[in-house]
Structure formats: structure tokens, C-alpha cells
Short mmCIF file of C-alpha atoms in Angstrom, two decimals:
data_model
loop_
_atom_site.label_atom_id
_atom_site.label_comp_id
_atom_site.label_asym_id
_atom_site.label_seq_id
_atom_site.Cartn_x
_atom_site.Cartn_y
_atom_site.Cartn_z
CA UNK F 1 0.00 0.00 0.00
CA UNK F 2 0.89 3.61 -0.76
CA UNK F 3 1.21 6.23 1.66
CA UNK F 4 1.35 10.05 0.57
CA UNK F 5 2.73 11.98 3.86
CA UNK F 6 0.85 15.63 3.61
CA UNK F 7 3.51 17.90 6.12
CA UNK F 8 4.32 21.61 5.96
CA UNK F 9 3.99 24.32 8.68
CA UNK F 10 0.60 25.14 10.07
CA UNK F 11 -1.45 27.71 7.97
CA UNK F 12 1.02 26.64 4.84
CA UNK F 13 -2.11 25.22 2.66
CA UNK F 14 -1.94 21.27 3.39
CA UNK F 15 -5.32 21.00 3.13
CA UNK F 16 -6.27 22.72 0.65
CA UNK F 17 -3.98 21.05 -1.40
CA UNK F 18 -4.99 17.59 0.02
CA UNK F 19 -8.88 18.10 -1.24
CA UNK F 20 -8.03 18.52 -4.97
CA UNK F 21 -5.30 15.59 -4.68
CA UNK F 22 -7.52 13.02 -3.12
CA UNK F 23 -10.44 13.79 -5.69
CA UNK F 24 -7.72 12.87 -8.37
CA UNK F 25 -6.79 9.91 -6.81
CA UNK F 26 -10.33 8.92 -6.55
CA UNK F 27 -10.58 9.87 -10.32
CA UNK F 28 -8.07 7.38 -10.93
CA UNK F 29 -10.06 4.70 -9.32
CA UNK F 30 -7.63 4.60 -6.25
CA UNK F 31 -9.85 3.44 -3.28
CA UNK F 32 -8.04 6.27 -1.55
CA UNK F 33 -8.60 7.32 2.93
CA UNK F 34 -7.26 10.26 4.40
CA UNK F 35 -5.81 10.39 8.61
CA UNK F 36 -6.30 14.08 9.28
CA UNK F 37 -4.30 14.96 12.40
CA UNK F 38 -4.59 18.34 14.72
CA UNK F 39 -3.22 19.27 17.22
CA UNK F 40 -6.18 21.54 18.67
CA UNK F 41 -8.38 19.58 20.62
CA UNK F 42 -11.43 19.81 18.48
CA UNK F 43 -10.90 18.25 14.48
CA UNK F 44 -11.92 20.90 11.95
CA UNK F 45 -10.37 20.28 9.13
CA UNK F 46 -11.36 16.75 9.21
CA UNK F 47 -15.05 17.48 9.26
CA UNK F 48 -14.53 19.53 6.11
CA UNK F 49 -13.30 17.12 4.01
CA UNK F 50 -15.94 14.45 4.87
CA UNK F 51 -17.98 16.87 4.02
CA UNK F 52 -16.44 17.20 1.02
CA UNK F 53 -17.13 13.08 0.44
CA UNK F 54 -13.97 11.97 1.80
CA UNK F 55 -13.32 8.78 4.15
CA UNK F 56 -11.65 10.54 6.47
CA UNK F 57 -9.56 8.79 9.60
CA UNK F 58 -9.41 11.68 12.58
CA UNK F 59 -6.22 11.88 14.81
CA UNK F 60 -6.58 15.02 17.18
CA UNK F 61 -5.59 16.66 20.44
CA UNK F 62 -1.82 16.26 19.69
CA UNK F 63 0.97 15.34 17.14
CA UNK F 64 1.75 11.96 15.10
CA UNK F 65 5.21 12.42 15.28
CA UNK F 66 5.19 12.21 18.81
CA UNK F 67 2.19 11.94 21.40
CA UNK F 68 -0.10 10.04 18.74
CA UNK F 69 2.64 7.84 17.02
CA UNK F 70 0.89 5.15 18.39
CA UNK F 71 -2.88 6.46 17.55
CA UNK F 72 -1.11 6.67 14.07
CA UNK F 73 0.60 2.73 13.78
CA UNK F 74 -2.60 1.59 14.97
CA UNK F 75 -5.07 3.53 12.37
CA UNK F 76 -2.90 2.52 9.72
CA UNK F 77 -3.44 -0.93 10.42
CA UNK F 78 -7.73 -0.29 11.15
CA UNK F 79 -7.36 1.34 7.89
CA UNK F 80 -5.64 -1.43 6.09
CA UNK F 81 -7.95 -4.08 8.00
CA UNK F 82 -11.42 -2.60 7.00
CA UNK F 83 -10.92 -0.62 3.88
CA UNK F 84 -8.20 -2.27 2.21
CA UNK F 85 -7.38 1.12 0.88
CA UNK F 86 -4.71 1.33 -2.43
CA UNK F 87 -3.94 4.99 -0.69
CA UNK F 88 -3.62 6.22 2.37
CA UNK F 89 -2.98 10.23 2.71
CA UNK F 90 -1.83 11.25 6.26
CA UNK F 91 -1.98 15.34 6.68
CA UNK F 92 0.18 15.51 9.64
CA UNK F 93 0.34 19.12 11.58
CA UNK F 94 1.98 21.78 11.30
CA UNK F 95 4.72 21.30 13.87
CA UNK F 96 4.99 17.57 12.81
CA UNK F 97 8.49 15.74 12.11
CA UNK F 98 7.65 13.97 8.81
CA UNK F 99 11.40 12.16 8.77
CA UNK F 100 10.50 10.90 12.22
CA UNK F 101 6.90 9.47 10.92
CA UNK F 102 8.49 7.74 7.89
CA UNK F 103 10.74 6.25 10.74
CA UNK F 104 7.79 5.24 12.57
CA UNK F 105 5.49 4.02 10.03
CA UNK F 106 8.08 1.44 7.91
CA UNK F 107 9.21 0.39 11.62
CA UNK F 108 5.57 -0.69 12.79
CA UNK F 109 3.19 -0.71 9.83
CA UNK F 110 4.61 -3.26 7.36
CA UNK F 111 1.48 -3.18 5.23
CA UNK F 112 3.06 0.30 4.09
CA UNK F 113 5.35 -0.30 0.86
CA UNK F 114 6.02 3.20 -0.13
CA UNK F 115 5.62 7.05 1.69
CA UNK F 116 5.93 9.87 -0.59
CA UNK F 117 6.31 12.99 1.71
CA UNK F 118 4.82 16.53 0.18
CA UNK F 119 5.94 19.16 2.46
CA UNK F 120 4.46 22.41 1.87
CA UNK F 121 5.69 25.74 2.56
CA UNK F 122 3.93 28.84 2.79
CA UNK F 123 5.90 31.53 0.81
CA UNK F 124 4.03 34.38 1.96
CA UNK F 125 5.63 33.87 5.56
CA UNK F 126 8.83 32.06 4.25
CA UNK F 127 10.94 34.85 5.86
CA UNK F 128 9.47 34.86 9.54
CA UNK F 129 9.03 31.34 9.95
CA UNK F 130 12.82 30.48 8.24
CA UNK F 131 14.64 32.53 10.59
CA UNK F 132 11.75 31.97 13.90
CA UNK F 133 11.11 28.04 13.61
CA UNK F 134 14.50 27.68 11.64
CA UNK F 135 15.14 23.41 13.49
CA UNK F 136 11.64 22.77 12.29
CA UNK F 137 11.20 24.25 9.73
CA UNK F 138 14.50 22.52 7.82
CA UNK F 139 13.72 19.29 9.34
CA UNK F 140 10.02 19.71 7.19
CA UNK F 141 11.76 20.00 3.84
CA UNK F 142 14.89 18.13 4.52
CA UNK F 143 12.46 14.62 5.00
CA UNK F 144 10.58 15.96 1.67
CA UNK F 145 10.72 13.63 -1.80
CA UNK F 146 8.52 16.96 -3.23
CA UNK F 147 8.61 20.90 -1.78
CA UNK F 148 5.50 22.55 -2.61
CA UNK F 149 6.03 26.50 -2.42
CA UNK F 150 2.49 27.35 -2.27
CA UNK F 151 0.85 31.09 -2.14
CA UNK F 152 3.19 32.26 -4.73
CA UNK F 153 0.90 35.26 -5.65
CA UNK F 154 1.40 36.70 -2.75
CA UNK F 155 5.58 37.67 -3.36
CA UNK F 156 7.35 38.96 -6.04
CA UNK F 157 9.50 36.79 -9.10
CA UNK F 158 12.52 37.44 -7.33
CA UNK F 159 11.55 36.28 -3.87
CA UNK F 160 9.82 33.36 -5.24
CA UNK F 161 13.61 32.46 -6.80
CA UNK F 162 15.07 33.53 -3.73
CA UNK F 163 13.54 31.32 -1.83
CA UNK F 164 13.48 28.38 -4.53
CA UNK F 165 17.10 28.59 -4.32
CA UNK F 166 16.79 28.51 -0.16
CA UNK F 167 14.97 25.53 -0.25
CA UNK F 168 17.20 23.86 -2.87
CA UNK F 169 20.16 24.15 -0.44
CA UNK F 170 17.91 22.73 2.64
CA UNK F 171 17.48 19.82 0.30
CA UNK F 172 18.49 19.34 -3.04
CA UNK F 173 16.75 16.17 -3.91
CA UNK F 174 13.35 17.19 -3.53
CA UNK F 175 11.78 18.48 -6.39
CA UNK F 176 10.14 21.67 -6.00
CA UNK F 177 6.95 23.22 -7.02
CA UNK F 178 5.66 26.38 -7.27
CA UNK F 179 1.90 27.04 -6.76
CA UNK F 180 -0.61 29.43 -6.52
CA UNK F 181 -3.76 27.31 -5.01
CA UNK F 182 -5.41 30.46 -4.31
CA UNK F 183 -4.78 31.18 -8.48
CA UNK F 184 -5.36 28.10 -9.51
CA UNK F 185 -1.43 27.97 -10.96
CA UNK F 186 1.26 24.77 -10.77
CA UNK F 187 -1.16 22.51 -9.14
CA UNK F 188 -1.55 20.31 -12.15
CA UNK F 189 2.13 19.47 -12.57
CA UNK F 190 2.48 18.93 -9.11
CA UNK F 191 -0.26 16.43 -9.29
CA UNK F 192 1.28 14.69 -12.19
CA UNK F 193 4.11 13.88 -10.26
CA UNK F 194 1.98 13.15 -7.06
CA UNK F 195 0.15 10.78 -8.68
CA UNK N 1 9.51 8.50 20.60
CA UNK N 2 11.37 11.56 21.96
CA UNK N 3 12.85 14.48 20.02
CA UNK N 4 13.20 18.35 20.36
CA UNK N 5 9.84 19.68 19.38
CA UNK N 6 10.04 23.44 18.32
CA UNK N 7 6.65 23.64 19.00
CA UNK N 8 7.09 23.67 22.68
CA UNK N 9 6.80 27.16 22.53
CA UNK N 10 3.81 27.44 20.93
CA UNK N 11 0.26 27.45 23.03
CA UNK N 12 -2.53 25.81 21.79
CA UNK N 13 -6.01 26.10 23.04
CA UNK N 14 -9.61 25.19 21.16
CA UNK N 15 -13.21 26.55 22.63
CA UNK N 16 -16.40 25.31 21.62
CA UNK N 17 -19.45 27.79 22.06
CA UNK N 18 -23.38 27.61 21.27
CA UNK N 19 -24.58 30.41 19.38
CA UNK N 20 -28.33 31.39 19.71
CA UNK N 21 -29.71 34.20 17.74
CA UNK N 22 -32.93 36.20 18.53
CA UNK N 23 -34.27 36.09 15.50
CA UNK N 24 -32.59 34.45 11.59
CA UNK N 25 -28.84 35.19 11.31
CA UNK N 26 -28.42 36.78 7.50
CA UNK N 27 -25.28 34.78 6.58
CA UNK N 28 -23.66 37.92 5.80
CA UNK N 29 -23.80 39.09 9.27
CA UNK N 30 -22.60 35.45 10.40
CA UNK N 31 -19.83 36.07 8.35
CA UNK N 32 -19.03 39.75 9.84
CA UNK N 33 -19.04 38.87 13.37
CA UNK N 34 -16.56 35.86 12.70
CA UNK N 35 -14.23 38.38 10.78
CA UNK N 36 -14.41 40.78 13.79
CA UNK N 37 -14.54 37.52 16.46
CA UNK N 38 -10.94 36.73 14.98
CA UNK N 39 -9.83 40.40 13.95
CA UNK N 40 -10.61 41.33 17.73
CA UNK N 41 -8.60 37.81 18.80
CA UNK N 42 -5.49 38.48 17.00
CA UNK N 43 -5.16 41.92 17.91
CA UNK N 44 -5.20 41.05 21.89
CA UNK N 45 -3.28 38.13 21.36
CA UNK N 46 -0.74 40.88 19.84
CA UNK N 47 -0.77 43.18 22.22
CA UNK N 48 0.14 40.36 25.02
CA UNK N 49 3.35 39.60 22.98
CA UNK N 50 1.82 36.89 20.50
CA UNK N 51 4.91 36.83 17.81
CA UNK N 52 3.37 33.55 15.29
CA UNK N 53 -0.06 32.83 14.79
CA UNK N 54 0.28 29.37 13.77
CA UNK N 55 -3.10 29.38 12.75
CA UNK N 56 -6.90 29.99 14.32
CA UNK N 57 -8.86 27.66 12.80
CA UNK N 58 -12.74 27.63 13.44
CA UNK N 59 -16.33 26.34 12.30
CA UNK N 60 -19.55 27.50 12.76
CA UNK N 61 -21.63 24.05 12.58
CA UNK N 62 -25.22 25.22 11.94
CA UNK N 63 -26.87 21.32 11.48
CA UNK N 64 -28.85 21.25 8.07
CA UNK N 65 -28.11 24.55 7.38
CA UNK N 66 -24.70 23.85 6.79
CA UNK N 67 -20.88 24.59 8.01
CA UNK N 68 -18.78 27.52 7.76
CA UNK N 69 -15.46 27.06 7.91
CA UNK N 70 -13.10 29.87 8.75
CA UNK N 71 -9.48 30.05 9.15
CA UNK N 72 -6.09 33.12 9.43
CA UNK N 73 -2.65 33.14 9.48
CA UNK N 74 -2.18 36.40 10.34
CA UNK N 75 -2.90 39.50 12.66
CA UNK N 76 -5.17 42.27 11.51
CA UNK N 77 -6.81 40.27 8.40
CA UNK N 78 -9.90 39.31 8.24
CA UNK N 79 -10.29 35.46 7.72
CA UNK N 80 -10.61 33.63 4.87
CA UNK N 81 -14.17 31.33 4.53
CA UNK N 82 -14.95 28.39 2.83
CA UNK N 83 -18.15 25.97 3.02
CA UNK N 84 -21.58 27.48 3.58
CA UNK N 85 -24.59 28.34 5.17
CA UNK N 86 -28.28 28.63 4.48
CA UNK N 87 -30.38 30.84 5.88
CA UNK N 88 -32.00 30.78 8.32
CA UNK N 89 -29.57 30.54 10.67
CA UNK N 90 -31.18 30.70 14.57
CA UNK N 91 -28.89 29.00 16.10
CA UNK N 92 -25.37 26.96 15.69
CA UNK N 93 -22.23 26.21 16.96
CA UNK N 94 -19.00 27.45 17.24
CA UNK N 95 -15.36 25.67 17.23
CA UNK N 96 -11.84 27.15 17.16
CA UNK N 97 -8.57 26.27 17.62
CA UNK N 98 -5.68 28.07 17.92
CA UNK N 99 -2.53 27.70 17.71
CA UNK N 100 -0.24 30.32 18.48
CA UNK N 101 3.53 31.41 19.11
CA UNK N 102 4.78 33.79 22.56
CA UNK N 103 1.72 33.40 24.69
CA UNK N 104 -0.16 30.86 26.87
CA UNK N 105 -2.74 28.75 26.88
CA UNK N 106 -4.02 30.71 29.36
CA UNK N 107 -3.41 34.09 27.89
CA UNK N 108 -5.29 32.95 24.75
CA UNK N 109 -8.56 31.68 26.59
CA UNK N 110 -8.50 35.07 28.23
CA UNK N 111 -8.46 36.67 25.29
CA UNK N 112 -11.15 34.21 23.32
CA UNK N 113 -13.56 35.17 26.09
CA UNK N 114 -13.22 38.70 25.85
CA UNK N 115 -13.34 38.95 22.26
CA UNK N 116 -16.34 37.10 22.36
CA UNK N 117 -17.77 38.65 24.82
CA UNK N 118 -16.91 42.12 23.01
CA UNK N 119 -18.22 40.73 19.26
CA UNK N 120 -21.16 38.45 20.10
CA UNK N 121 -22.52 39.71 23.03
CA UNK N 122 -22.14 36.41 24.96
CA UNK N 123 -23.61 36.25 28.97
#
């Protein structure tokens, strides 16, 4: 089974991304589930995507890196057991780890064959939260396989190479993406390569 | 598993209210009152040395007449909606979370109260 890690700082656009992405999975005729983890005590997010017609999988009241790694290992396998999904898409939070949950998932959930992480980063606050959440921040596109630089509209050409370049040193296997979900821009190539 | 979590310095809190109207909410004004309910929320949480909004994240659950979901990343902008309601609206119910960077937990239910108290007139 497939597993498509969603990470990226809070307020970067994971789910908005993750809506579009799991409707062309489902297109595809990928029996697809989502684990939507918060950290607030209350799931919002989740309840708007099964709203939108999603199977959705709710992890809240802390992180899946950490305090719910083992809420995680065990939905995976209620996942795998009932639904016998072809796709599993875990949106971890914001302040999640998503090296340490690739650790944790091929260590306990063996039914997992391949995790493609999607990090996304928010370039409208690329500055602040570089320099302020700089450990975290790194770590998030270091573990990435694909660096989605989304809210592009809101900078400039120049900062949206600036910062291409930025993440390119942080990791320079991870191919990057440029997007404007808000525009409508980039989304399609990055799901080509998602998919 | 234990690591460094950079997030130990962020607060989070969530709140859950009812919401009762005397007579049928227009939508619009639903909307309004959430944009000043988080305008009024960020700029306390600013003024008590709130450096990150991580996010606020909220929904105003109104059964079969729908969701509204709301959300910010930032101080002094209105927030951004998605979902939607159907009038009328008489009554419904309100969840946020927050999630936010140089204040705590406590600091943030103080000022959730007050801005609600100062935007929807709750007893």
C-alpha cells in the first residue's frame, strides 16, 4: 500500500492542497482514505473534508510524530484491515516531524510499501518562519521527496527564486513546485508527479 | 519517541461555544461577526506579545443549514471562509482552535472570552 505523507507548517495550505489531490486519486479509481491529524483539541479540518465526500480517519488533540505515534501505527493498520485502501494520505500538523513518521510508520506498519512525503511551505511567511522556527522548519523539507512552495501570488518573481534557491540548499533532492492554489497555478504538474 | 519539538513554545487552546440568535442570522452578518470575532482575537493576542499565529482555525456548525469554515494566518486580516450556510440561521455552533507562538494557553482563553464577549454579546 501507498502512503502520501501531507507535512508543511501550520497555515502553509496542506489542506487545501490535500482536497483537490484526493479527488484525483479517486478519479483514478484509487480506493483512496485520508488520517487528518490536529493538534487543537477539536478536528476541523477533518469534518470539512468528509464533508467534502472523503473517508476521512481523525487523529486530534496532539501530534503523530510524537504523542499520537501510536494512535497513528494503529489507524494505519484499522485502515488497512477494513478498507483495504490502495492509498492512504496522512496530513500531519503543522509542527509535525515527517522524517521521524516515515521512521515510525516502515518500523511498525509493514502493510506500508512506499511514503511519498509533500511538504508544503507557505511563501508568503517564508521569511518569519525560516529565521523563527529555523530546526523545524528545515527538518520539514529536509524529510521531503517533493517541496510545494504554495501562495506564490502573494511575493514577487525574485523572492519566489530567492527562496526556490533557499529551499534547494535545505534539500536538493526534492523536487520543487511552485503554486498558486489560491490562483489556480502549478497545481496540475504537481499532481502529475503526485500521482 | 522523543525528540526536540520546536513547537514547545507554541500554546494551543480550542473553545467550543453555542450560538443562539434572537431572531434568523443573514449569513452575511454570520460572516461579519466571525471576521471581527478573529480580527478582535489576533489583535489582543498581539498586544500580550503573541509573535506567530500558527493558525486559528474555526467552524460554525449550523446542522442542516450547513458549516462555515473559517481560518487566518495572520494579525489584523480578516479570515478567509470556505463551506456554507443557508439561511436561516437561529442557532449553531462554534469551534476554534488556535494555535499560536509567545503566549499561553491561558493568555489565549483570556483573550477568546473577551473577544467574544466584546463581538457576540455572549452572557
Amino acid at each position: 500500500m501507498r502512503l502520501i505523507l501531507l507535512a508543511g507548517f501550520l497555515g502553509s495550505g496542506k489542506t487545501t492542497i490535500l482536497l483537490p489531490m484526493a479527488g484525483a486519486l479517486i478519479e483514478q479509481s484509487s480506493k483512496v482514505v485520508i488520517i487528518e491529524n490536529e493538534m487543537g483539541e477539536i478536528g476541523i479540518d477533518g469534518s470539512y473534508l468528509a464533508r467534502e465526500g472523503l473517508q476521512v480517519q481523525e487523529l486530534f488533540g496532539g501530534c503523530i510524530c510524537c504523542t499520537l505515534s501510536v494512535g497513528l501505527v494503529e489507524s494505519i493498520d484499522k485502515i488497512e484491515g477494513l478498507y483495504h485502501p490502495e492509498v492512504i494520505v496522512v496530513e500531519a500538523t503543522g509542527i509535525a516531524r515527517p522524517g521521524d513518521l516515515k521512521k515510525t510508520i516502515f518500523q511498525y506498519n509493514k502493510c506500508i510499501e512506499k511514503i511519498d512525503t509533500v511538504t508544503v511551505v507557505d511563501a508568503q511567511r517564508y521569511e518569519v518562519l525560516r529565521h523563527a522556527l529555523a530546526p523545524l522548519f528545515e527538518a520539514q523539507i529536509d524529510a521531503a521527496d517533493i517541496v510545494v512552495l504554495n501562495k506564490i501570488d502573494t511575493i514577487d518573481g525574485q523572492a519566489v527564486r530567492d527562496i526556490s534557491t533557499d529551499i534547494g540548499l535545505i534539500n536538493p533532492d526534492a523536487k520543487l513546485h511552485t503554486v498558486s492554489m489560491d490562483e489556480s497555478s502549478g497545481f496540475e504538474a504537481l499532481l502529475r508527479d503526485v500521482l | 519517541m522523543t525528540h526536540e519539538h520546536t513547537y514547545e513554545t507554541a500554546s494551543a487552546f480550542a473553545g467550543q461555544r453555542h450560538l443562539s440568535f434572537l431572531e434568523p442570522m443573514p449569513i452575511a452578518n454570520i460572516k461579519e461577526a466571525i471576521s471581527n470575532l478573529v480580527l478582535e482575537l489576533t489583535r489582543a493576542l498581539e498586544v500580550q506579545g503573541c509573535t506567530i499565529i500558527g493558525h486559528i482555525k474555526g467552524r460554525v456548525d449550523a446542522g442542516s443549514s450547513g458549516s462555515l469554515f473559517f481560518n487566518t494566518t495572520q494579525f489584523a486580516v480578516a479570515p478567509r471562509f470556505r463551506g456554507e450556510l443557508q439561511e436561516p440561521v437561529l442557532r449553531a455552533e462554534l469551534a476554534i482552535n488556535i494555535i499560536v507562538y509567545g503566549v499561553t494557553e491561558a493568555q489565549i482563553d483570556r483573550a477568546f472570552e473577551n473577544s467574544l464577549r466584546l463581538i457576540l454579546v455572549v452572557p
